[in-house]
Amino acid sequence: MSILVTGGAGYIGSHTCIELIKAGYSVVVLDDLSNSSREAICRIGGLVGQEVPFIEGSIADRSVLQHLFSNYQFSAVLHFAGSKAVGESVSHPLMYYRNNIGGTTVLLEEMARAGVKQLVFSSSATVYGDAPNPPFREDQPLGQPTNPYGKTKLFIEELCRDVAASDAQACGGPDNNPWHIALLRYFNPVGAHESGRIGEDPRGTPNNLMPYITQVAVGRRPSLSIFGSDYDTPDGTCIRDFIHVVDLAEGHVAALKHLSAMPGCTAINLGTGVGYSVLDVVHAMEAAIGRPIPHTFAPRRPGDSAATVSDPSRAKAILGWATRRTLADMCTDAWRWQQANPQGYGE
Ligand code: NAD
Ligand code: UDP
């Protein structure tokens, strides 16, 4: 049995492919390369010592999906594919609704048609909106995301819940093939594979903190702007729950292993449960590279919440999974990747 990995050439998908193959799964990647590089697929193959089947195409393309489902016996789909730039989602909301919600709708339809009803979806801590009191638990009321990207994550979660519920009602009793859907709510994925061969390769100016810092460290950008120094936090900068991307990838393998024991739709946080401030990350990266990171303080970034931290206890209880890697590991690995690939995969 194989696993279909949509968006498997991207940052989190590529790391997850490696952990899946290491755990003994066969993997087929579907990616339209709209935010990634074919080189990532080659490097995954190099790291695992086998070629990874790759189809260049979109989750919104029904004929591509039908071809895939008729050519492979998939037991589950890991669904990473989607657009993820918050700012772009504000300027191009329809593109985000079409690609993320439209694409996921087509994917779910074709999964149902093929009888493949096990799904792991890349959700996000953004569904908690700016809830005031972290740590966030999966059973607390969801918030109102401040941008179209975040709304697509919230809507897709709702979509998955409705699909799983309709399935149960349509059958009026136990279904011999009910949906099993894990909604994995990622906190702040950072870092890279310890080999330095794969990592985060944003197009254009990075929106996220860690790739911005590593690009400053490698000399691609002169200085980091820290957005906000007057938050109600110990050092005035925002607090986030940073999680090493390989811990996150291992969380997906754990979710896949436990999916058959999770009928319906289950939301699970993937985070460490520990918050670090933006300045903590800067200092940890300075320790990793052995020199200062030039930075200045800038006004708050619209839409940022002061603190976002997971309660990771459900993941521990249901999946038997917890993070193992430290903030120092995240910085060391991110730096190794950036140093070896100053221009990302583009080199
Ligand atoms: P990424 O952009 O590196 O990976 C997404 C991949 O999906 C890319 O390779 C892109 O080419 C592909 N893709 C986009 N639209 C597609 C389509 N219609 N058909 C096929 N492929 C398509 O992003 P990532 O950081 O690896 O994130 C993976 C998933 O996790 C995304 O859904 C993202 O929203 C979610 N997520 C990411 C973060 C984060 O901080 N990185 C946090 C929470 C959730
Ligand atoms: N941040 C920053 N400078 C940057 C990028 C991000 O100060 O160049 C801050 C941002 O304001 C937030 C934190 O770093 O407080 C994490 O931002 P990121 O975009 O990485 O993740 P988010 O939590 O917003 O998804």
Coordinates of C-alpha atoms and ligand atoms in Angstrom, one line a residue:
M1 CA 0.0 0.0 0.0
S2 CA 1.2 3.5 -0.8
I3 CA 0.7 6.9 0.6
L4 CA -0.2 9.8 -1.7
V5 CA 1.6 12.9 -0.5
T6 CA 0.2 16.1 -2.0
G7 CA 2.6 19.0 -1.8
G8 CA 5.4 16.6 -1.1
A9 CA 8.1 18.7 -2.8
G10 CA 7.4 21.6 -0.3
Y11 CA 9.1 22.3 3.0
I12 CA 7.1 20.1 5.4
G13 CA 6.1 17.6 2.8
S14 CA 9.7 16.8 1.7
H15 CA 10.8 16.2 5.3
T16 CA 7.7 14.0 5.9
C17 CA 8.4 11.9 2.8
I18 CA 11.8 11.0 4.2
E19 CA 10.3 9.9 7.6
L20 CA 7.6 8.0 5.9
I21 CA 10.0 6.1 3.7
K22 CA 12.3 5.5 6.7
A23 CA 9.2 4.0 8.5
G24 CA 8.6 1.6 5.6
Y25 CA 5.8 3.3 3.7
S26 CA 5.8 3.7 -0.1
V27 CA 5.3 7.2 -1.2
V28 CA 4.0 8.9 -4.3
V29 CA 4.3 12.7 -4.5
L30 CA 1.8 15.0 -6.3
D31 CA 3.0 18.6 -6.5
D32 CA 2.4 21.4 -9.1
L33 CA 5.8 23.0 -8.1
S34 CA 4.1 26.3 -7.6
N35 CA 6.1 26.9 -4.5
S36 CA 8.8 24.3 -4.7
S37 CA 11.5 22.7 -6.8
R38 CA 11.9 19.4 -8.5
E39 CA 15.4 19.3 -7.0
A40 CA 13.8 18.7 -3.6
I41 CA 12.4 15.4 -4.9
C42 CA 15.8 14.4 -6.3
R43 CA 17.4 15.1 -2.9
I44 CA 14.8 13.1 -1.0
G45 CA 15.6 10.2 -3.3
G46 CA 19.3 10.7 -2.5
L47 CA 18.7 10.7 1.2
V48 CA 16.6 7.6 1.3
G49 CA 18.5 5.7 -1.4
Q50 CA 15.6 5.2 -3.8
E51 CA 13.8 7.2 -6.4
V52 CA 10.5 8.8 -5.2
P53 CA 7.6 8.5 -7.7
F54 CA 6.7 12.1 -8.6
I55 CA 3.8 13.5 -10.6
E56 CA 3.8 17.1 -11.5
G57 CA 0.2 18.3 -11.3
S58 CA -2.5 20.0 -9.3
I59 CA -4.8 18.6 -6.6
A60 CA -7.5 20.6 -8.5
D61 CA -7.0 18.5 -11.6
R62 CA -9.5 15.7 -11.5
S63 CA -8.0 13.8 -14.4
V64 CA -4.6 13.7 -12.7
L65 CA -6.2 12.4 -9.4
Q66 CA -8.3 9.8 -11.3
H67 CA -5.1 8.6 -13.0
L68 CA -3.3 8.4 -9.7
F69 CA -6.1 6.6 -7.9
S70 CA -6.5 4.0 -10.7
N71 CA -2.8 3.4 -10.9
Y72 CA -1.8 3.0 -7.3
Q73 CA -3.4 1.3 -4.3
F74 CA -3.3 4.2 -1.8
S75 CA -4.2 3.5 1.8
A76 CA -4.1 7.2 2.8
V77 CA -3.5 10.7 1.6
L78 CA -1.2 13.2 3.4
H79 CA -2.4 16.5 2.2
F80 CA 0.1 19.4 2.4
A81 CA -0.6 21.0 -1.0
G82 CA -1.9 24.6 -0.8
S83 CA -0.9 28.2 -0.9
K84 CA 0.4 29.6 2.4
A85 CA 1.6 33.2 2.1
V86 CA -0.5 35.3 4.5
G87 CA 0.2 38.7 2.7
E88 CA -0.5 37.2 -0.7
S89 CA -3.8 35.8 0.6
V90 CA -4.9 39.3 1.5
S91 CA -4.1 40.7 -1.9
H92 CA -5.3 37.6 -3.8
P93 CA -8.1 36.1 -1.7
L94 CA -9.8 34.3 -4.6
M95 CA -6.6 32.5 -5.5
Y96 CA -6.4 31.2 -2.0
Y97 CA -10.0 30.1 -1.8
R98 CA -9.8 28.4 -5.2
N99 CA -6.5 26.6 -4.6
N100 CA -6.9 25.7 -1.0
I101 CA -10.6 25.1 -0.6
G102 CA -11.4 24.3 -4.3
G103 CA -8.4 22.0 -4.6
T104 CA -9.2 20.2 -1.3
T105 CA -12.8 19.7 -2.4
V106 CA -11.8 18.0 -5.7
L107 CA -9.3 15.9 -3.7
L108 CA -11.9 14.7 -1.2
E109 CA -14.4 13.9 -4.1
E110 CA -11.8 11.8 -5.9
M111 CA -10.7 10.1 -2.7
A112 CA -14.3 9.2 -1.9
R113 CA -14.8 7.9 -5.5
A114 CA -11.7 5.7 -5.2
G115 CA -12.7 4.5 -1.7
V116 CA -9.6 6.0 -0.1
K117 CA -11.0 7.6 3.0
Q118 CA -8.0 8.1 5.3
L119 CA -6.7 11.7 5.3
V120 CA -4.1 13.6 7.2
F121 CA -4.6 17.4 6.6
S122 CA -2.1 20.2 7.3
S123 CA -4.0 22.6 9.4
S124 CA -2.6 25.4 11.5
A125 CA -2.6 27.1 14.9
T126 CA -4.0 30.0 12.9
V127 CA -7.5 28.4 13.5
Y128 CA -7.3 29.5 17.1
G129 CA -7.3 33.1 15.8
D130 CA -6.1 35.5 18.5
A131 CA -7.4 33.5 21.4
P132 CA -6.1 35.3 24.5
N133 CA -4.8 32.6 26.9
P134 CA -2.3 30.0 25.5
P135 CA -1.7 27.1 25.7
F136 CA -4.4 26.3 23.1
R137 CA -6.3 23.1 23.4
E138 CA -8.1 21.3 20.6
D139 CA -11.4 21.4 22.4
Q140 CA -11.5 25.2 23.0
P141 CA -13.7 27.4 20.7
L142 CA -11.9 28.3 17.5
G143 CA -11.1 31.9 16.8
Q144 CA -11.5 34.2 13.8
P145 CA -8.4 34.1 11.6
T146 CA -7.3 37.5 10.5
N147 CA -6.5 36.7 6.8
P148 CA -7.9 34.6 4.0
Y149 CA -5.1 32.0 4.3
G150 CA -6.1 31.3 7.9
K151 CA -9.8 31.2 6.9
T152 CA -9.1 28.6 4.3
K153 CA -7.6 26.4 7.1
L154 CA -10.7 26.9 9.2
F155 CA -13.1 26.3 6.3
I156 CA -11.2 23.1 5.3
E157 CA -11.4 21.8 8.9
E158 CA -15.2 22.4 8.7
L159 CA -15.4 20.8 5.3
C160 CA -13.6 17.7 6.7
R161 CA -15.9 17.5 9.7
D162 CA -19.0 17.8 7.5
V163 CA -17.7 15.1 5.1
A164 CA -17.0 12.7 8.0
A165 CA -20.4 13.4 9.6
S166 CA -22.4 13.0 6.4
D167 CA -20.7 9.7 5.8
A168 CA -21.9 8.3 9.2
Q169 CA -25.4 9.6 8.7
A170 CA -25.7 8.3 5.1
C171 CA -24.9 4.8 6.4
G172 CA -27.3 5.0 9.4
G173 CA -25.0 2.7 11.3
P174 CA -21.5 1.4 11.3
D175 CA -19.9 2.0 7.9
N176 CA -17.4 -0.6 6.8
N177 CA -15.3 2.2 5.2
P178 CA -15.9 5.4 7.2
W179 CA -13.7 8.5 6.8
H180 CA -10.7 8.8 9.2
I181 CA -9.4 12.3 9.1
A182 CA -6.6 13.8 11.2
L183 CA -6.5 17.6 11.3
L184 CA -3.0 18.4 12.3
R185 CA -2.7 21.9 13.7
Y186 CA 1.0 22.9 13.2
F187 CA 2.4 25.6 15.4
N188 CA 5.6 27.2 14.0
P189 CA 7.7 24.7 11.9
V190 CA 11.3 25.7 11.6
G191 CA 14.7 24.0 11.1
A192 CA 15.8 21.5 8.4
H193 CA 16.9 18.0 7.9
E194 CA 20.1 17.3 9.8
S195 CA 21.9 16.4 6.5
G196 CA 21.6 20.0 5.3
R197 CA 20.3 18.6 2.0
I198 CA 16.7 19.7 2.3
G199 CA 15.2 22.7 4.1
E200 CA 12.9 25.7 3.8
D201 CA 13.4 27.6 0.5
P202 CA 10.9 30.5 0.4
R203 CA 10.5 32.4 -2.9
G204 CA 11.3 36.1 -2.7
T205 CA 11.5 37.9 0.6
P206 CA 10.8 35.4 3.5
N207 CA 7.6 36.2 5.5
N208 CA 8.6 33.9 8.3
L209 CA 11.1 34.6 11.1
M210 CA 13.6 31.7 10.8
P211 CA 14.3 31.9 7.0
Y212 CA 14.6 35.6 7.4
I213 CA 17.2 35.2 10.1
T214 CA 19.2 32.6 8.2
Q215 CA 19.2 34.8 5.1
V216 CA 20.6 37.6 7.2
A217 CA 23.2 35.3 8.7
V218 CA 24.3 34.1 5.2
G219 CA 24.6 37.6 3.9
R220 CA 21.6 37.7 1.6
R221 CA 19.9 40.4 3.6
P222 CA 21.5 43.1 5.7
S223 CA 19.4 43.1 8.9
L224 CA 16.3 41.5 10.6
S225 CA 13.4 43.7 11.5
I226 CA 11.7 42.5 14.7
F227 CA 8.1 43.4 14.5
G228 CA 7.0 44.8 17.8
S229 CA 8.9 45.2 21.1
D230 CA 6.0 46.4 23.2
Y231 CA 3.9 43.2 23.6
D232 CA 2.9 42.1 27.0
T233 CA 5.6 39.4 27.1
P234 CA 8.7 39.1 29.3
D235 CA 11.0 40.8 26.6
G236 CA 8.3 42.6 24.7
T237 CA 8.6 40.5 21.5
C238 CA 6.0 37.9 20.4
I239 CA 6.1 34.4 21.7
R240 CA 5.6 31.3 19.4
D241 CA 5.8 27.6 19.8
F242 CA 8.6 26.7 17.4
I243 CA 8.7 23.0 16.3
H244 CA 11.5 21.3 14.5
V245 CA 10.3 20.2 11.0
V246 CA 11.7 16.7 11.6
D247 CA 9.7 16.4 14.8
L248 CA 6.7 17.6 12.8
A249 CA 7.4 15.0 10.1
E250 CA 7.6 12.2 12.7
G251 CA 4.2 13.5 14.1
H252 CA 2.7 12.7 10.6
V253 CA 4.1 9.2 10.7
A254 CA 2.5 8.7 14.2
A255 CA -0.8 10.1 12.9
L256 CA -0.8 7.7 10.0
K257 CA 0.0 4.8 12.2
H258 CA -3.0 5.7 14.5
L259 CA -5.4 6.9 11.8
S260 CA -7.3 3.6 11.6
A261 CA -8.2 3.9 15.3
M262 CA -9.5 7.5 14.8
P263 CA -12.9 7.3 12.9
G264 CA -14.4 10.6 12.0
C265 CA -12.5 13.8 12.2
T266 CA -9.9 14.5 14.9
A267 CA -8.0 17.7 15.5
I268 CA -4.5 17.4 17.0
N269 CA -2.0 20.1 17.9
L270 CA 1.6 19.5 16.8
G271 CA 3.8 21.7 18.9
T272 CA 6.2 21.5 21.8
G273 CA 4.1 23.2 24.4
V274 CA 6.9 25.6 25.1
G275 CA 7.0 29.2 23.9
Y276 CA 10.1 31.2 22.9
S277 CA 10.2 34.9 22.0
V278 CA 11.5 36.3 18.8
L279 CA 14.5 37.6 20.7
D280 CA 15.1 34.1 22.2
V281 CA 15.3 32.8 18.6
V282 CA 17.7 35.5 17.5
H283 CA 19.9 34.8 20.5
A284 CA 19.8 31.0 19.9
M285 CA 20.7 31.5 16.2
E286 CA 23.6 33.8 17.3
A287 CA 24.9 31.0 19.5
A288 CA 24.5 28.5 16.6
I289 CA 26.5 30.6 14.1
G290 CA 28.9 32.2 16.6
R291 CA 28.3 35.8 15.8
P292 CA 25.7 38.5 16.2
I293 CA 22.6 38.8 13.9
P294 CA 22.1 42.4 12.9
H295 CA 18.6 43.4 13.9
T296 CA 16.4 46.5 14.5
F297 CA 13.0 46.9 16.1
A298 CA 10.1 47.8 13.9
P299 CA 6.4 48.5 14.5
R300 CA 4.1 45.6 15.2
R301 CA 3.0 43.5 12.1
P302 CA -0.7 43.7 11.6
G303 CA -2.5 40.5 12.6
D304 CA 0.2 39.2 14.9
S305 CA -0.9 37.9 18.3
A306 CA 1.3 38.3 21.3
A307 CA 1.6 34.6 22.2
T308 CA 0.8 31.3 20.5
V309 CA 1.6 28.1 22.3
S310 CA 0.1 24.6 22.0
D311 CA -1.1 22.2 24.6
P312 CA 0.5 19.1 23.1
S313 CA -1.1 16.6 25.5
R314 CA -3.7 15.2 23.0
A315 CA -0.9 14.3 20.5
K316 CA 0.9 12.5 23.3
A317 CA -2.2 10.7 24.5
I318 CA -3.6 9.6 21.0
L319 CA -0.4 9.3 18.9
G320 CA 2.2 8.6 21.6
W321 CA 4.2 11.3 20.0
A322 CA 6.1 14.3 21.5
T323 CA 8.8 16.5 20.2
R324 CA 12.4 15.6 20.9
R325 CA 14.4 18.4 19.3
T326 CA 15.5 21.7 21.1
L327 CA 15.5 25.3 19.9
A328 CA 19.3 24.9 19.6
D329 CA 18.7 21.9 17.2
M330 CA 16.3 24.0 15.2
C331 CA 18.8 26.8 14.7
T332 CA 21.8 24.5 14.1
D333 CA 19.9 22.5 11.4
A334 CA 18.4 25.6 9.8
W335 CA 21.9 27.2 9.6
R336 CA 23.5 24.0 8.2
W337 CA 20.9 24.0 5.4
Q338 CA 21.3 27.7 4.7
Q339 CA 25.0 27.7 4.7
A340 CA 25.2 24.7 2.4
N341 CA 22.5 26.2 0.1
P342 CA 22.8 30.0 0.3
Q343 CA 20.3 30.4 -2.6
G344 CA 18.2 27.4 -1.6
Y345 CA 17.5 24.8 -4.3
G346 CA 18.1 27.5 -6.9
E347 CA 21.9 27.0 -6.9
Ligands
NAD1 P1 5.2 24.8 0.9 O1 4.7 25.9 0.1 O2 6.7 24.6 1.0 O3 4.6 23.4 0.4 C1 3.3 23.3 -0.2 C2 3.5 22.5 -1.5 O4 2.2 22.4 -2.1 C3 4.5 23.2 -2.5 O5 5.4 22.3 -2.9 C4 3.6 23.7 -3.6 O6 4.2 23.7 -4.9 C5 2.4 22.7 -3.5 N1 1.1 23.1 -4.1 C6 0.5 24.3 -3.9 N2 -0.7 24.2 -4.5 C7 -0.8 23.0 -5.1 C8 -1.8 22.4 -5.9 N3 -2.9 23.0 -6.2 N4 -1.6 21.1 -6.3 C9 -0.4 20.5 -6.0 N5 0.6 21.0 -5.3 C10 0.4 22.3 -4.8 O7 4.5 24.9 2.4 P2 4.9 24.1 3.7 O8 5.4 25.1 4.7 O9 5.6 22.9 3.4 O10 3.4 23.8 4.2 C11 2.7 22.6 3.9 C12 1.3 22.7 4.4 O11 1.3 23.0 5.8 C13 0.5 23.9 3.7 O12 -0.8 23.4 3.6 C14 0.6 25.0 4.8 O13 -0.5 25.8 4.7 C15 0.6 24.2 6.1 N6 1.1 24.9 7.2 C16 2.4 25.4 7.1 C17 3.0 26.1 8.2 C18 4.3 26.7 8.1 O14 4.7 27.5 8.9 N7 5.2 26.3 7.1 C19 2.2 26.2 9.3 C20 0.9 25.7 9.4 C21 0.4 25.0 8.3
UDP2 N1 8.8 38.2 12.8 C1 9.7 39.2 12.9 N2 10.4 39.6 11.7 C2 10.3 38.9 10.6 C3 9.4 37.8 10.5 C4 8.7 37.5 11.6 O1 9.8 39.9 13.9 O2 11.0 39.2 9.6 C5 8.0 37.9 13.9 C6 6.5 38.0 13.7 O3 6.1 39.3 13.9 C7 6.0 37.0 14.7 C8 7.1 35.9 14.8 O4 8.3 36.5 14.3 O5 5.9 37.7 16.0 C9 6.7 34.7 14.1 O6 6.4 35.0 12.8 P1 6.2 34.0 11.6 O7 5.8 34.8 10.4 O8 7.5 33.2 11.4 O9 5.1 33.0 12.1 P2 3.6 33.2 12.5 O10 3.5 32.9 13.9 O11 3.2 34.6 12.2 O12 2.9 32.2 11.7

